């Protein structure tokens, strides 16, 4: 079966990486367009294709259009292309946003295109890192069932696995992804801040925390949740938690509330692990729900 001809609208990190990987798997890339002509030209040169100033000109040439702009630009771009009838029946139009559903591609669907959202549960700091990280990633697929076979084929060629998600729950799914990806960076930053307050230089603090972080991720991979949970809450060590809260209230009081909220939920995880009983859970949660109040 011949590979579908692809146009890429949006030559950022994700669009560039997807285009490069799919070209390596035999997909013909027939055009690139982007808000930045220089970005489109760079990607087109790498893909040995043509950069277009017009989104519509690139889209018209393709069987499959990737709209990999910023989330805020997707609707505008799709409306612009649809306004000149550049989408056509049977064409597949894909965006890769985690927060948005395929509903934002409605202008293309009204012209007979098959619309899909294909989102990788992965973070990308650069094009080269994205090329490395996409294979092995898990993708969510949502949209017109007529396009599911193509979506599955694309994910396989990108080296990933997939699951299907309901359009209505897409924001909740994306919130879960943000908690794990984005807020993990924030947690490491806050952990480093506490180590700084204990006397370590910031870069040394981050360096010291990384093996701990990587070990925790290995434990989650190997034994799962809740078994991967360790530490004072998993042991029911109320005394240590009180010491943490006492010194934090003195040195980093603005972090106490977050520590307590995270600890409150961690007590439930420890309960599921079976290392503490209901009475211990309730004692821990009482301490951890009293913001800025330390029980002696």
Coordinates of C-alpha atoms in Angstrom, one line a residue:
X1 CA 0.0 0.0 0.0
X2 CA 1.3 3.4 -1.0
X3 CA 2.1 5.8 1.9
X4 CA -0.1 8.9 2.2
X5 CA 1.3 12.2 1.0
X6 CA 1.9 14.4 4.0
X7 CA 1.8 18.2 4.5
X8 CA 3.1 19.7 7.8
X9 CA 1.6 23.0 8.9
X10 CA 3.6 24.2 11.9
X11 CA 7.4 23.6 11.8
X12 CA 8.0 23.6 15.5
X13 CA 9.5 20.8 17.6
X14 CA 6.7 18.3 17.3
X15 CA 5.9 18.9 13.6
X16 CA 9.6 18.7 12.7
X17 CA 10.2 15.5 14.6
X18 CA 7.1 13.8 13.2
X19 CA 8.0 14.8 9.6
X20 CA 11.5 13.6 9.9
X21 CA 10.6 10.2 11.4
X22 CA 7.7 9.6 9.0
X23 CA 9.9 10.5 6.0
X24 CA 12.5 8.0 7.2
X25 CA 9.6 5.4 7.2
X26 CA 8.8 6.1 3.5
X27 CA 6.1 8.8 3.8
X28 CA 6.4 11.4 1.0
X29 CA 6.4 14.9 2.5
X30 CA 4.9 17.2 -0.1
X31 CA 5.1 20.5 1.6
X32 CA 5.7 22.5 4.8
X33 CA 4.2 25.8 5.9
X34 CA 4.6 27.7 9.1
X35 CA 4.0 31.1 10.7
X36 CA 7.8 31.6 10.4
X37 CA 9.0 31.2 6.8
X38 CA 12.5 30.6 8.1
X39 CA 11.3 27.7 10.2
X40 CA 9.4 26.2 7.2
X41 CA 12.4 26.6 5.0
X42 CA 14.7 24.9 7.5
X43 CA 12.4 21.9 7.9
X44 CA 11.6 21.7 4.1
X45 CA 15.4 21.6 3.4
X46 CA 15.8 18.7 5.9
X47 CA 12.8 16.9 4.4
X48 CA 13.9 17.6 0.8
X49 CA 10.5 19.2 0.0
X50 CA 9.0 22.6 -0.6
X51 CA 8.3 25.4 1.9
X52 CA 5.1 27.3 1.2
X53 CA 4.1 30.7 2.5
X54 CA 0.4 29.6 2.3
X55 CA -1.0 27.0 4.6
X56 CA -3.6 26.2 2.0
X57 CA -1.2 25.5 -0.8
X58 CA 0.6 22.9 1.3
X59 CA -2.6 21.4 2.5
X60 CA -4.1 21.0 -1.0
X61 CA -1.2 18.7 -2.1
X62 CA -1.6 16.2 0.7
X63 CA -3.6 13.1 1.6
X64 CA -2.7 13.7 5.2
X65 CA -2.3 17.1 6.9
X66 CA -0.6 17.6 10.2
X67 CA -1.5 20.8 12.0
X68 CA 1.3 21.1 14.5
X69 CA 1.0 24.7 15.4
X70 CA 0.6 26.0 18.9
X71 CA -2.7 25.1 20.5
X72 CA -3.9 28.7 20.3
X73 CA -3.3 28.8 16.5
X74 CA -4.9 25.6 15.5
X75 CA -8.4 26.9 15.0
X76 CA -7.3 30.0 13.1
X77 CA -5.1 27.9 10.8
X78 CA -7.8 25.4 10.1
X79 CA -10.4 28.1 9.4
X80 CA -8.0 29.9 7.1
X81 CA -7.3 26.7 5.1
X82 CA -11.0 25.8 5.0
X83 CA -12.0 29.3 3.9
X84 CA -10.3 28.6 0.5
X85 CA -11.7 25.0 0.2
X86 CA -8.2 23.6 0.6
X87 CA -9.4 20.6 2.5
X88 CA -11.2 17.9 0.5
X89 CA -13.3 14.8 1.1
X90 CA -11.4 11.8 2.3
X91 CA -8.3 13.8 3.3
X92 CA -7.1 13.2 6.8
X93 CA -6.4 16.2 9.1
X94 CA -4.5 15.6 12.3
X95 CA -3.5 17.8 15.2
X96 CA -1.2 16.6 18.1
X97 CA -2.5 18.8 21.0
X98 CA -3.0 17.1 24.3
X99 CA -5.5 19.7 25.6
X100 CA -7.7 20.0 22.5
X101 CA -10.0 17.5 20.9
X102 CA -10.6 16.8 17.3
X103 CA -13.6 19.1 17.5
X104 CA -11.4 22.1 16.8
X105 CA -10.8 20.6 13.3
X106 CA -14.6 21.0 12.5
X107 CA -14.0 23.4 9.6
X108 CA -12.0 20.6 7.8
X109 CA -14.7 18.0 8.7
X110 CA -17.4 20.2 7.1
X111 CA -15.5 19.9 3.9
X112 CA -15.4 16.1 4.1
X113 CA -12.0 15.6 5.7
X114 CA -11.5 12.9 8.4
X115 CA -10.3 14.6 11.5
X116 CA -8.1 13.1 14.3
X117 CA -6.3 14.1 17.4
X118 CA -3.1 12.0 17.9
X119 CA -1.2 13.0 21.0
X120 CA 2.1 11.6 22.3
X121 CA 2.4 11.3 26.1
X122 CA 5.9 12.7 26.0
X123 CA 7.8 16.0 26.5
X124 CA 10.1 17.5 23.9
X125 CA 12.8 20.1 24.6
X126 CA 14.2 20.1 21.1
X127 CA 13.7 18.5 17.7
X128 CA 16.6 16.1 18.2
X129 CA 15.3 15.0 21.6
X130 CA 11.8 14.6 20.2
X131 CA 13.2 12.3 17.5
X132 CA 14.8 10.2 20.2
X133 CA 11.8 10.4 22.6
X134 CA 8.9 9.7 20.3
X135 CA 9.8 6.0 19.7
X136 CA 8.5 4.1 22.7
X137 CA 6.0 6.7 23.6
X138 CA 2.3 6.1 24.2
X139 CA -0.2 8.0 22.1
X140 CA -3.8 8.8 22.6
X141 CA -6.1 8.7 19.6
X142 CA -9.4 10.5 19.3
X143 CA -11.6 11.6 16.4
X144 CA -13.4 10.2 13.4
X145 CA -13.4 6.3 13.5
X146 CA -12.9 6.3 9.8
X147 CA -9.4 7.5 10.4
X148 CA -8.4 5.1 13.2
X149 CA -6.6 2.6 10.9
X150 CA -4.5 5.4 9.6
X151 CA -3.9 6.8 13.1
X152 CA -2.7 3.4 14.3
X153 CA -0.4 3.0 11.3
X154 CA 1.1 6.5 12.0
X155 CA 1.7 5.7 15.6
X156 CA 3.4 2.4 14.7
X157 CA 5.6 4.2 12.2
X158 CA 6.5 6.7 14.9
X159 CA 7.6 3.8 17.1
X160 CA 4.8 4.1 19.7
X161 CA 1.9 2.4 21.2
X162 CA -1.6 3.8 21.4
X163 CA -5.0 3.9 23.2
X164 CA -8.3 5.5 22.3
X165 CA -9.8 8.3 24.4
X166 CA -13.3 9.9 24.5
X167 CA -13.5 13.5 23.2
X168 CA -15.3 14.6 26.3
X169 CA -12.6 13.4 28.7
X170 CA -9.7 14.9 26.8
X171 CA -9.1 17.8 29.2
X172 CA -9.0 15.5 32.1
X173 CA -6.5 13.2 30.3
X174 CA -4.4 16.2 29.6
X175 CA -4.5 17.4 33.2
X176 CA -3.2 14.0 34.3
X177 CA -0.3 14.3 31.8
X178 CA 0.5 17.8 33.0
X179 CA 0.6 16.8 36.6
X180 CA 3.2 14.1 35.8
X181 CA 5.3 16.0 33.3
X182 CA 5.1 19.7 34.1
X183 CA 4.6 19.5 37.9
X184 CA 7.4 17.0 38.3
X185 CA 9.8 19.8 37.2
X186 CA 8.2 22.0 39.8
X187 CA 8.6 19.3 42.5
X188 CA 12.3 18.9 41.7
X189 CA 12.6 22.7 41.8
X190 CA 11.0 22.8 45.2
X191 CA 13.0 19.9 46.5
X192 CA 16.2 21.6 45.3
X193 CA 15.0 24.7 47.1
X194 CA 14.8 22.8 50.4
X195 CA 18.2 21.4 49.9
X196 CA 19.5 24.9 49.2
X197 CA 18.0 26.0 52.5
X198 CA 19.9 23.1 54.1
X199 CA 23.2 24.5 52.7
X200 CA 23.7 23.0 49.3
X201 CA 24.4 25.1 46.2
X202 CA 21.5 24.9 43.8
X203 CA 23.2 23.0 41.0
X204 CA 24.7 20.5 43.5
X205 CA 21.2 20.1 45.0
X206 CA 19.7 19.2 41.6
X207 CA 22.5 16.9 40.8
X208 CA 22.0 15.1 44.1
X209 CA 18.3 14.7 43.5
X210 CA 18.5 13.3 40.0
X211 CA 19.6 9.7 41.0
X212 CA 16.8 9.7 43.6
X213 CA 14.3 10.7 41.0
X214 CA 15.6 8.2 38.5
X215 CA 15.5 5.4 41.1
X216 CA 11.9 6.2 42.0
X217 CA 11.0 6.1 38.3
X218 CA 12.7 2.7 38.0
X219 CA 10.8 1.5 41.0
X220 CA 7.5 2.6 39.5
X221 CA 8.4 0.8 36.3
X222 CA 9.5 -2.4 38.0
X223 CA 7.0 -2.8 40.8
X224 CA 4.2 -0.2 40.1
X225 CA 2.1 2.0 42.4
X226 CA 1.6 1.8 45.3
X227 CA 4.5 -0.6 45.9
X228 CA 7.1 1.9 44.7
X229 CA 6.2 4.3 47.6
X230 CA 8.9 4.5 50.2
X231 CA 9.7 7.1 52.9
X232 CA 8.3 8.2 56.3
X233 CA 4.6 8.3 55.3
X234 CA 4.9 4.7 53.9
X235 CA 6.4 3.7 57.2
X236 CA 3.8 5.6 59.3
X237 CA 6.7 7.7 60.8
X238 CA 4.7 10.5 62.3
X239 CA 7.7 11.9 64.2
X240 CA 9.7 12.5 61.0
X241 CA 6.8 14.2 59.4
X242 CA 6.4 16.6 62.4
X243 CA 10.2 17.4 62.1
X244 CA 9.8 18.2 58.5
X245 CA 6.9 20.5 59.1
X246 CA 8.6 22.2 62.1
X247 CA 11.8 23.1 60.2
X248 CA 9.9 24.0 57.0
X249 CA 7.6 26.4 59.0
X250 CA 10.7 28.1 60.3
X251 CA 12.8 28.2 57.1
X252 CA 10.5 27.8 54.1
X253 CA 7.0 28.5 55.5
X254 CA 5.4 29.1 52.0
X255 CA 6.2 25.5 51.1
X256 CA 4.4 24.0 54.1
X257 CA 0.9 24.0 52.5
X258 CA 2.1 22.2 49.4
X259 CA 4.1 19.6 51.5
X260 CA 1.0 18.9 53.6
X261 CA -1.4 18.6 50.6
X262 CA 1.0 16.1 48.8
X263 CA 1.5 14.2 52.0
X264 CA -2.2 14.0 52.7
X265 CA -2.7 12.1 49.4
X266 CA 0.5 10.1 49.9
X267 CA -1.0 8.7 53.1
X268 CA -3.8 7.2 51.0
X269 CA -1.2 5.6 48.6
X270 CA 0.6 4.2 51.7
X271 CA -2.7 2.7 52.9
X272 CA -3.2 1.0 49.5
X273 CA 0.3 -0.4 49.8
X274 CA -0.7 -1.9 53.1
X275 CA 2.3 -0.7 55.2
X276 CA 0.1 1.5 57.4
X277 CA -3.4 0.9 58.8
X278 CA -6.4 3.2 58.8
X279 CA -5.6 4.6 62.2
X280 CA -2.2 5.6 61.0
X281 CA -3.6 7.1 57.8
X282 CA -6.0 9.3 59.8
X283 CA -3.3 10.4 62.2
X284 CA -1.0 11.4 59.4
X285 CA -3.8 13.2 57.5
X286 CA -4.8 15.1 60.6
X287 CA -1.3 16.5 60.9
X288 CA -1.1 17.1 57.2
X289 CA -4.4 18.9 56.9
X290 CA -3.7 21.5 59.6
X291 CA -1.9 24.1 57.5
X292 CA 0.9 25.8 59.5
X293 CA -0.1 24.0 62.7
X294 CA 2.3 21.4 64.1
X295 CA 1.0 19.0 66.7
X296 CA 3.5 18.2 69.5

